[in-house]
Amino acid sequence: MSIASNFRLLKTETLSKIHETSLDILANTGVVFQSKECLDIFKNHGAKVDGQIVFIPEEMVDKAVKSSPDCFKWEALNCDRSINVGTKQEGIHVSMNNGPIYIQDLDKGRRPGTMEDLINLYKLGQQSKMCSIVGQIPVEPSDVKNPHRYLDIFKQLLHHTDKPLFGYVGTQKEINQMFDMVKIYMGDSDCLTNKHLIGVSLNPLSPLQYDKTPCETMLAYAKHGQPIMALTCAMSGVTAPIDPMGTVVLQNVEILAGLVLSQLINEGTPFIYSPASAIPNMRTASYITGSPVSNHINIAGIQLATELYGLPTRCMAGLTDSKTIDCQAGFETMQNYLMLAMSGVNVVNECFGILDAIMTVSYEKFIIDEEIMSRSAFVVKGIDSFEDDFSKNIIKEVGHGGSYLMHPSTLKYCRSFWEPLVSENKSFDEWEKNGSLDIKQKANKMFKQILENSPDMIIDKAVSMDLEKYVKRVKKNS
């Protein structure tokens, strides 16, 4: 097999200049951390701290880069679903969305998400052949408003997947409660001591700040050695310089600051470099996702991580600003996913059904996006050869004017090619005979069938009961 090489935007000398500029800002401008515990950690390791501003020296950055692994095993309840993330992984790992407010389908239109929708998306993620990591909050459940909603949501996640887990941000107390639930789920009180089981994505507050929630989240996850993703969502001209390269630098500074903190808390904690900055709509200063310039900024970040730092990478990929499943949704999603896939990114998210700049998730587009991801994965994989001699002997055997249709090699390999999941490639007559369904209608039928055939829960009933008892106990004692 010939592996396709990564798409590179920047030369090595440019990457080095970005790194040097980042080191200057880290050491002389510094980054704000709105957490006394984090500030104390920096002080105790020799960093200069002025109020909430931490000035991070070059040697501290170098040590953090060296101590963070270039690859780690992200383990799952089902061992067969565990994955390697980083230099030793094969293909791209896809994780679920986080943050949409609305759910959308052909039957009921666009509406606020509910717990039922959240569970449905977890089920679709569990059944998806493209989804490697299940979790986060793929749609906000608007009907769950109690103070312990994070436990109710997390309980549903644990009920509906045996794949690697993606957790949530919160206070250290809240996260440790979720970790207690992971121990019940795994049936092992020491599982978080020796395994990487649950990752988290946290956001710096651009420019050059980490507010209280990401600080608390990093403290909780790093103390247990669980994977951390510092995901900068800076907007050029709004929360970052309007110069795209300036945004690359600011983003790099923020991510490196998070890397250093994670390693000071617990050396060797897996850290995934997660660029997610964007060019906004400069007429309104609003967040948009369809500009290819945004991908340029983030591909530059991926190059820094892979070529200079040796870190695993993650980026938001399946994005579109379209409000419905239309041509714009198709070409923007394919553009964004394929550009990042070609860059060599390790993990992608915001890929399943995203519409309207991550405000909405569509059931039908969830299915369509699986095909987009499958197509892109095939493109970056390279080309396979079925025969060691590139079919030389077969070509000689068939000779001039012959047919390969019934040749044994054709019969042997005819089912080896990529096949579409939902798009139409049959003749017009066959399509018409089958009801003349467009891709949205086919996807609508498909997601309903998947949900209908999904189990009520993945875990044993006894484990489910233990989780329920734990949640009730926490609520009662709060």
mmCIF file of N, CA, C and O in Angstrom, residues 221-299:
data_model
loop_
_atom_site.group_PDB
_atom_site.id
_atom_site.type_symbol
_atom_site.label_atom_id
_atom_site.label_comp_id
_atom_site.label_asym_id
_atom_site.label_seq_id
_atom_site.Cartn_x
_atom_site.Cartn_y
_atom_site.Cartn_z
ATOM 1 N N TYR A 221 -8.301 16.230 35.661
ATOM 2 C CA TYR A 221 -7.928 15.193 34.696
ATOM 3 C C TYR A 221 -6.436 14.870 34.772
ATOM 4 O O TYR A 221 -6.038 13.701 34.720
ATOM 5 N N ALA A 222 -5.591 15.894 34.883
ATOM 6 C CA ALA A 222 -4.147 15.651 34.905
ATOM 7 C C ALA A 222 -3.723 14.903 36.162
ATOM 8 O O ALA A 222 -2.824 14.059 36.113
ATOM 9 N N LYS A 223 -4.347 15.194 37.294
ATOM 10 C CA LYS A 223 -4.002 14.474 38.528
ATOM 11 C C LYS A 223 -4.220 12.975 38.374
ATOM 12 O O LYS A 223 -3.544 12.170 39.025
ATOM 13 N N HIS A 224 -5.165 12.597 37.515
ATOM 14 C CA HIS A 224 -5.439 11.179 37.264
ATOM 15 C C HIS A 224 -4.768 10.684 35.974
ATOM 16 O O HIS A 224 -5.002 9.540 35.551
ATOM 17 N N GLY A 225 -3.969 11.541 35.328
ATOM 18 C CA GLY A 225 -3.259 11.121 34.123
ATOM 19 C C GLY A 225 -4.152 10.841 32.935
ATOM 20 O O GLY A 225 -3.797 10.058 32.060
ATOM 21 N N GLN A 226 -5.313 11.490 32.891
ATOM 22 C CA GLN A 226 -6.256 11.256 31.790
ATOM 23 C C GLN A 226 -6.025 12.263 30.652
ATOM 24 O O GLN A 226 -5.607 13.392 30.893
ATOM 25 N N PRO A 227 -6.283 11.874 29.402
ATOM 26 C CA PRO A 227 -5.944 12.713 28.243
ATOM 27 C C PRO A 227 -6.605 14.088 28.279
ATOM 28 O O PRO A 227 -7.802 14.214 28.566
ATOM 29 N N ILE A 228 -5.810 15.102 27.948
ATOM 30 C CA ILE A 228 -6.261 16.496 27.970
ATOM 31 C C ILE A 228 -6.066 17.109 26.596
ATOM 32 O O ILE A 228 -5.021 16.937 25.965
ATOM 33 N N MET A 229 -7.081 17.839 26.143
ATOM 34 C CA MET A 229 -7.010 18.594 24.900
ATOM 35 C C MET A 229 -7.249 20.070 25.202
ATOM 36 O O MET A 229 -8.333 20.428 25.659
ATOM 37 N N ALA A 230 -6.221 20.907 25.000
ATOM 38 C CA ALA A 230 -6.398 22.354 25.125
ATOM 39 C C ALA A 230 -6.769 22.881 23.749
ATOM 40 O O ALA A 230 -5.956 22.872 22.824
ATOM 41 N N LEU A 231 -8.016 23.314 23.617
ATOM 42 C CA LEU A 231 -8.592 23.651 22.320
ATOM 43 C C LEU A 231 -8.826 25.150 22.253
ATOM 44 O O LEU A 231 -9.760 25.675 22.857
ATOM 45 N N THR A 232 -7.941 25.853 21.549
ATOM 46 C CA THR A 232 -8.080 27.296 21.379
ATOM 47 C C THR A 232 -9.075 27.600 20.275
ATOM 48 O O THR A 232 -8.925 27.117 19.154
ATOM 49 N N CYS A 233 -10.076 28.427 20.585
ATOM 50 C CA CYS A 233 -11.090 28.836 19.604
ATOM 51 C C CYS A 233 -10.994 30.344 19.386
ATOM 52 O O CYS A 233 -11.981 31.074 19.554
ATOM 53 N N ALA A 234 -9.815 30.818 19.048
ATOM 54 C CA ALA A 234 -9.623 32.251 18.819
ATOM 55 C C ALA A 234 -10.218 32.661 17.477
ATOM 56 O O ALA A 234 -10.268 31.866 16.532
ATOM 57 N N MET A 235 -10.686 33.898 17.381
ATOM 58 C CA MET A 235 -11.210 34.428 16.123
ATOM 59 C C MET A 235 -10.318 35.579 15.667
ATOM 60 O O MET A 235 -10.134 36.575 16.382
ATOM 61 N N SER A 236 -9.766 35.441 14.464
ATOM 62 C CA SER A 236 -8.868 36.458 13.925
ATOM 63 C C SER A 236 -9.584 37.801 13.819
ATOM 64 O O SER A 236 -10.689 37.886 13.275
ATOM 65 N N GLY A 237 -8.947 38.838 14.347
ATOM 66 C CA GLY A 237 -9.535 40.172 14.306
ATOM 67 C C GLY A 237 -10.498 40.454 15.424
ATOM 68 O O GLY A 237 -11.000 41.575 15.550
ATOM 69 N N VAL A 238 -10.796 39.449 16.265
ATOM 70 C CA VAL A 238 -11.726 39.629 17.385
ATOM 71 C C VAL A 238 -11.022 39.272 18.695
ATOM 72 O O VAL A 238 -10.819 40.114 19.570
ATOM 73 N N THR A 239 -10.603 38.023 18.831
ATOM 74 C CA THR A 239 -9.869 37.597 20.031
ATOM 75 C C THR A 239 -8.441 37.169 19.698
ATOM 76 O O THR A 239 -7.758 36.589 20.527
ATOM 77 N N ALA A 240 -8.014 37.443 18.474
ATOM 78 C CA ALA A 240 -6.650 37.153 18.023
ATOM 79 C C ALA A 240 -6.304 38.164 16.935
ATOM 80 O O ALA A 240 -7.200 38.817 16.379
ATOM 81 N N PRO A 241 -5.013 38.325 16.607
ATOM 82 C CA PRO A 241 -4.654 39.247 15.523
ATOM 83 C C PRO A 241 -5.363 38.893 14.229
ATOM 84 O O PRO A 241 -5.614 37.722 13.946
ATOM 85 N N ILE A 242 -5.658 39.907 13.431
ATOM 86 C CA ILE A 242 -6.363 39.644 12.170
ATOM 87 C C ILE A 242 -5.464 38.929 11.172
ATOM 88 O O ILE A 242 -5.941 38.212 10.292
ATOM 89 N N ASP A 243 -4.153 39.078 11.319
ATOM 90 C CA ASP A 243 -3.204 38.343 10.501
ATOM 91 C C ASP A 243 -3.312 36.850 10.840
ATOM 92 O O ASP A 243 -3.097 36.458 11.992
ATOM 93 N N PRO A 244 -3.631 35.991 9.871
ATOM 94 C CA PRO A 244 -3.758 34.563 10.185
ATOM 95 C C PRO A 244 -2.529 33.979 10.868
ATOM 96 O O PRO A 244 -2.658 33.139 11.766
ATOM 97 N N MET A 245 -1.339 34.419 10.480
ATOM 98 C CA MET A 245 -0.139 33.906 11.134
ATOM 99 C C MET A 245 -0.033 34.396 12.573
ATOM 100 O O MET A 245 0.507 33.706 13.441
ATOM 101 N N GLY A 246 -0.562 35.580 12.839
ATOM 102 C CA GLY A 246 -0.630 36.052 14.215
ATOM 103 C C GLY A 246 -1.557 35.186 15.048
ATOM 104 O O GLY A 246 -1.279 34.901 16.227
ATOM 105 N N THR A 247 -2.651 34.741 14.443
ATOM 106 C CA THR A 247 -3.563 33.835 15.136
ATOM 107 C C THR A 247 -2.890 32.492 15.394
ATOM 108 O O THR A 247 -3.068 31.888 16.453
ATOM 109 N N VAL A 248 -2.089 32.011 14.437
ATOM 110 C CA VAL A 248 -1.333 30.767 14.633
ATOM 111 C C VAL A 248 -0.439 30.894 15.868
ATOM 112 O O VAL A 248 -0.375 29.996 16.709
ATOM 113 N N VAL A 249 0.239 32.043 16.000
ATOM 114 C CA VAL A 249 1.148 32.255 17.129
ATOM 115 C C VAL A 249 0.377 32.311 18.443
ATOM 116 O O VAL A 249 0.723 31.639 19.414
ATOM 117 N N LEU A 250 -0.692 33.117 18.488
ATOM 118 C CA LEU A 250 -1.475 33.240 19.721
ATOM 119 C C LEU A 250 -2.036 31.885 20.136
ATOM 120 O O LEU A 250 -1.986 31.503 21.319
ATOM 121 N N GLN A 251 -2.563 31.156 19.179
ATOM 122 C CA GLN A 251 -3.101 29.825 19.449
ATOM 123 C C GLN A 251 -2.015 28.908 20.005
ATOM 124 O O GLN A 251 -2.233 28.172 20.978
ATOM 125 N N ASN A 252 -0.835 28.961 19.412
ATOM 126 C CA ASN A 252 0.266 28.116 19.857
ATOM 127 C C ASN A 252 0.687 28.461 21.283
ATOM 128 O O ASN A 252 0.955 27.572 22.099
ATOM 129 N N VAL A 253 0.728 29.752 21.595
ATOM 130 C CA VAL A 253 1.082 30.191 22.953
ATOM 131 C C VAL A 253 0.105 29.617 23.967
ATOM 132 O O VAL A 253 0.496 29.066 25.011
ATOM 133 N N GLU A 254 -1.189 29.724 23.673
ATOM 134 C CA GLU A 254 -2.207 29.254 24.620
ATOM 135 C C GLU A 254 -2.135 27.736 24.806
ATOM 136 O O GLU A 254 -2.246 27.234 25.930
ATOM 137 N N ILE A 255 -1.954 27.017 23.714
ATOM 138 C CA ILE A 255 -1.904 25.558 23.810
ATOM 139 C C ILE A 255 -0.637 25.112 24.550
ATOM 140 O O ILE A 255 -0.691 24.220 25.402
ATOM 141 N N LEU A 256 0.504 25.731 24.243
ATOM 142 C CA LEU A 256 1.741 25.371 24.938
ATOM 143 C C LEU A 256 1.642 25.668 26.433
ATOM 144 O O LEU A 256 2.158 24.906 27.259
ATOM 145 N N ALA A 257 0.968 26.759 26.797
ATOM 146 C CA ALA A 257 0.780 27.071 28.216
ATOM 147 C C ALA A 257 -0.019 25.969 28.904
ATOM 148 O O ALA A 257 0.295 25.554 30.032
ATOM 149 N N GLY A 258 -1.047 25.476 28.226
ATOM 150 C CA GLY A 258 -1.827 24.364 28.772
ATOM 151 C C GLY A 258 -1.008 23.091 28.869
ATOM 152 O O GLY A 258 -1.117 22.334 29.839
ATOM 153 N N LEU A 259 -0.178 22.838 27.849
ATOM 154 C CA LEU A 259 0.705 21.675 27.875
ATOM 155 C C LEU A 259 1.623 21.725 29.095
ATOM 156 O O LEU A 259 1.770 20.729 29.824
ATOM 157 N N VAL A 260 2.240 22.872 29.329
ATOM 158 C CA VAL A 260 3.166 23.002 30.454
ATOM 159 C C VAL A 260 2.450 22.722 31.769
ATOM 160 O O VAL A 260 2.941 21.961 32.623
ATOM 161 N N LEU A 261 1.269 23.327 31.960
ATOM 162 C CA LEU A 261 0.531 23.103 33.201
ATOM 163 C C LEU A 261 0.197 21.627 33.378
ATOM 164 O O LEU A 261 0.348 21.064 34.471
ATOM 165 N N SER A 262 -0.254 20.978 32.324
ATOM 166 C CA SER A 262 -0.623 19.549 32.438
ATOM 167 C C SER A 262 0.558 18.712 32.896
ATOM 168 O O SER A 262 0.401 17.787 33.703
ATOM 169 N N GLN A 263 1.757 19.045 32.413
ATOM 170 C CA GLN A 263 2.938 18.253 32.774
ATOM 171 C C GLN A 263 3.460 18.604 34.165
ATOM 172 O O GLN A 263 4.039 17.746 34.848
ATOM 173 N N LEU A 264 3.261 19.853 34.587
ATOM 174 C CA LEU A 264 3.642 20.224 35.951
ATOM 175 C C LEU A 264 2.730 19.545 36.975
ATOM 176 O O LEU A 264 3.172 19.165 38.062
ATOM 177 N N ILE A 265 1.469 19.400 36.624
ATOM 178 C CA ILE A 265 0.536 18.711 37.525
ATOM 179 C C ILE A 265 0.893 17.236 37.634
ATOM 180 O O ILE A 265 0.951 16.664 38.723
ATOM 181 N N ASN A 266 1.138 16.612 36.474
ATOM 182 C CA ASN A 266 1.417 15.169 36.454
ATOM 183 C C ASN A 266 2.212 14.846 35.198
ATOM 184 O O ASN A 266 1.659 14.721 34.107
ATOM 185 N N GLU A 267 3.505 14.731 35.357
ATOM 186 C CA GLU A 267 4.385 14.482 34.215
ATOM 187 C C GLU A 267 3.989 13.192 33.506
ATOM 188 O O GLU A 267 3.764 12.166 34.130
ATOM 189 N N GLY A 268 3.909 13.274 32.180
ATOM 190 C CA GLY A 268 3.539 12.116 31.374
ATOM 191 C C GLY A 268 2.069 12.039 31.032
ATOM 192 O O GLY A 268 1.645 11.132 30.315
ATOM 193 N N THR A 269 1.267 12.993 31.534
ATOM 194 C CA THR A 269 -0.152 13.032 31.173
ATOM 195 C C THR A 269 -0.294 13.209 29.661
ATOM 196 O O THR A 269 0.315 14.110 29.079
ATOM 197 N N PRO A 270 -1.084 12.377 28.975
ATOM 198 C CA PRO A 270 -1.290 12.570 27.536
ATOM 199 C C PRO A 270 -1.912 13.938 27.244
ATOM 200 O O PRO A 270 -2.885 14.327 27.887
ATOM 201 N N PHE A 271 -1.332 14.627 26.287
ATOM 202 C CA PHE A 271 -1.811 15.958 25.904
ATOM 203 C C PHE A 271 -1.969 15.980 24.398
ATOM 204 O O PHE A 271 -1.032 15.660 23.660
ATOM 205 N N ILE A 272 -3.150 16.346 23.937
ATOM 206 C CA ILE A 272 -3.446 16.393 22.504
ATOM 207 C C ILE A 272 -3.542 17.854 22.067
ATOM 208 O O ILE A 272 -4.365 18.616 22.577
ATOM 209 N N TYR A 273 -2.682 18.245 21.149
ATOM 210 C CA TYR A 273 -2.630 19.612 20.618
ATOM 211 C C TYR A 273 -3.870 19.827 19.751
ATOM 212 O O TYR A 273 -4.081 19.120 18.771
ATOM 213 N N SER A 274 -4.697 20.825 20.105
ATOM 214 C CA SER A 274 -6.037 20.924 19.502
ATOM 215 C C SER A 274 -6.339 22.323 18.970
ATOM 216 O O SER A 274 -7.066 23.107 19.594
ATOM 217 N N PRO A 275 -5.823 22.675 17.804
ATOM 218 C CA PRO A 275 -6.133 23.981 17.222
ATOM 219 C C PRO A 275 -7.570 24.030 16.706
ATOM 220 O O PRO A 275 -8.047 23.081 16.089
ATOM 221 N N ALA A 276 -8.256 25.135 16.971
ATOM 222 C CA ALA A 276 -9.657 25.242 16.527
ATOM 223 C C ALA A 276 -10.048 26.690 16.260
ATOM 224 O O ALA A 276 -11.183 27.091 16.468
ATOM 225 N N SER A 277 -9.096 27.492 15.808
ATOM 226 C CA SER A 277 -9.365 28.916 15.594
ATOM 227 C C SER A 277 -10.048 29.141 14.251
ATOM 228 O O SER A 277 -10.104 28.253 13.404
ATOM 229 N N ALA A 278 -10.565 30.359 14.067
ATOM 230 C CA ALA A 278 -11.404 30.608 12.898
ATOM 231 C C ALA A 278 -11.299 32.051 12.427
ATOM 232 O O ALA A 278 -10.993 32.962 13.201
ATOM 233 N N ILE A 279 -11.549 32.231 11.146
ATOM 234 C CA ILE A 279 -11.759 33.554 10.570
ATOM 235 C C ILE A 279 -13.238 33.881 10.721
ATOM 236 O O ILE A 279 -14.090 33.127 10.238
ATOM 237 N N PRO A 280 -13.614 34.954 11.411
ATOM 238 C CA PRO A 280 -15.034 35.257 11.610
ATOM 239 C C PRO A 280 -15.638 35.980 10.407
ATOM 240 O O PRO A 280 -14.929 36.330 9.453
ATOM 241 N N ASN A 281 -16.921 36.196 10.471
ATOM 242 C CA ASN A 281 -17.589 37.105 9.543
ATOM 243 C C ASN A 281 -17.245 38.526 10.004
ATOM 244 O O ASN A 281 -17.762 38.994 11.015
ATOM 245 N N MET A 282 -16.354 39.201 9.287
ATOM 246 C CA MET A 282 -15.868 40.494 9.744
ATOM 247 C C MET A 282 -16.919 41.595 9.641
ATOM 248 O O MET A 282 -16.734 42.674 10.214
ATOM 249 N N ARG A 283 -18.024 41.326 8.957
ATOM 250 C CA ARG A 283 -19.105 42.325 8.927
ATOM 251 C C ARG A 283 -19.871 42.347 10.247
ATOM 252 O O ARG A 283 -20.449 43.357 10.635
ATOM 253 N N THR A 284 -19.880 41.188 10.932
ATOM 254 C CA THR A 284 -20.660 41.083 12.174
ATOM 255 C C THR A 284 -19.826 40.631 13.366
ATOM 256 O O THR A 284 -20.323 40.603 14.487
ATOM 257 N N ALA A 285 -18.561 40.259 13.113
ATOM 258 C CA ALA A 285 -17.669 39.702 14.141
ATOM 259 C C ALA A 285 -18.239 38.412 14.737
ATOM 260 O O ALA A 285 -17.936 38.058 15.872
ATOM 261 N N SER A 286 -19.040 37.699 13.970
ATOM 262 C CA SER A 286 -19.659 36.458 14.456
ATOM 263 C C SER A 286 -18.855 35.250 14.000
ATOM 264 O O SER A 286 -18.134 35.286 12.998
ATOM 265 N N TYR A 287 -19.002 34.164 14.731
ATOM 266 C CA TYR A 287 -18.266 32.928 14.464
ATOM 267 C C TYR A 287 -18.846 32.227 13.243
ATOM 268 O O TYR A 287 -20.058 32.029 13.143
ATOM 269 N N ILE A 288 -17.974 31.861 12.309
ATOM 270 C CA ILE A 288 -18.383 31.068 11.155
ATOM 271 C C ILE A 288 -17.374 29.934 10.975
ATOM 272 O O ILE A 288 -16.264 29.978 11.507
ATOM 273 N N THR A 289 -17.772 28.928 10.221
ATOM 274 C CA THR A 289 -16.939 27.730 10.101
ATOM 275 C C THR A 289 -16.587 27.363 8.670
ATOM 276 O O THR A 289 -15.815 26.433 8.447
ATOM 277 N N GLY A 290 -17.130 28.064 7.679
ATOM 278 C CA GLY A 290 -16.984 27.620 6.299
ATOM 279 C C GLY A 290 -15.760 28.144 5.574
ATOM 280 O O GLY A 290 -15.476 27.734 4.448
ATOM 281 N N SER A 291 -14.989 29.066 6.191
ATOM 282 C CA SER A 291 -13.854 29.657 5.492
ATOM 283 C C SER A 291 -12.678 28.691 5.428
ATOM 284 O O SER A 291 -12.239 28.170 6.463
ATOM 285 N N PRO A 292 -12.091 28.480 4.243
ATOM 286 C CA PRO A 292 -10.904 27.626 4.163
ATOM 287 C C PRO A 292 -9.691 28.237 4.860
ATOM 288 O O PRO A 292 -8.748 27.518 5.201
ATOM 289 N N VAL A 293 -9.712 29.564 5.088
ATOM 290 C CA VAL A 293 -8.596 30.205 5.798
ATOM 291 C C VAL A 293 -8.490 29.659 7.215
ATOM 292 O O VAL A 293 -7.393 29.504 7.755
ATOM 293 N N SER A 294 -9.619 29.367 7.838
ATOM 294 C CA SER A 294 -9.596 28.800 9.186
ATOM 295 C C SER A 294 -8.810 27.496 9.201
ATOM 296 O O SER A 294 -8.026 27.229 10.121
ATOM 297 N N ASN A 295 -9.019 26.686 8.181
ATOM 298 C CA ASN A 295 -8.277 25.425 8.102
ATOM 299 C C ASN A 295 -6.786 25.659 7.912
ATOM 300 O O ASN A 295 -5.956 24.910 8.433
ATOM 301 N N HIS A 296 -6.418 26.705 7.186
ATOM 302 C CA HIS A 296 -5.002 27.040 7.046
ATOM 303 C C HIS A 296 -4.378 27.309 8.411
ATOM 304 O O HIS A 296 -3.282 26.819 8.723
ATOM 305 N N ILE A 297 -5.064 28.094 9.235
ATOM 306 C CA ILE A 297 -4.564 28.397 10.581
ATOM 307 C C ILE A 297 -4.372 27.117 11.377
ATOM 308 O O ILE A 297 -3.346 26.917 12.042
ATOM 309 N N ASN A 298 -5.347 26.237 11.316
ATOM 310 C CA ASN A 298 -5.308 25.031 12.144
ATOM 311 C C ASN A 298 -4.371 23.963 11.590
ATOM 312 O O ASN A 298 -3.764 23.207 12.348
ATOM 313 N N ILE A 299 -4.219 23.908 10.281
ATOM 314 C CA ILE A 299 -3.237 22.996 9.699
ATOM 315 C C ILE A 299 -1.828 23.430 10.098
ATOM 316 O O ILE A 299 -0.961 22.592 10.369
#
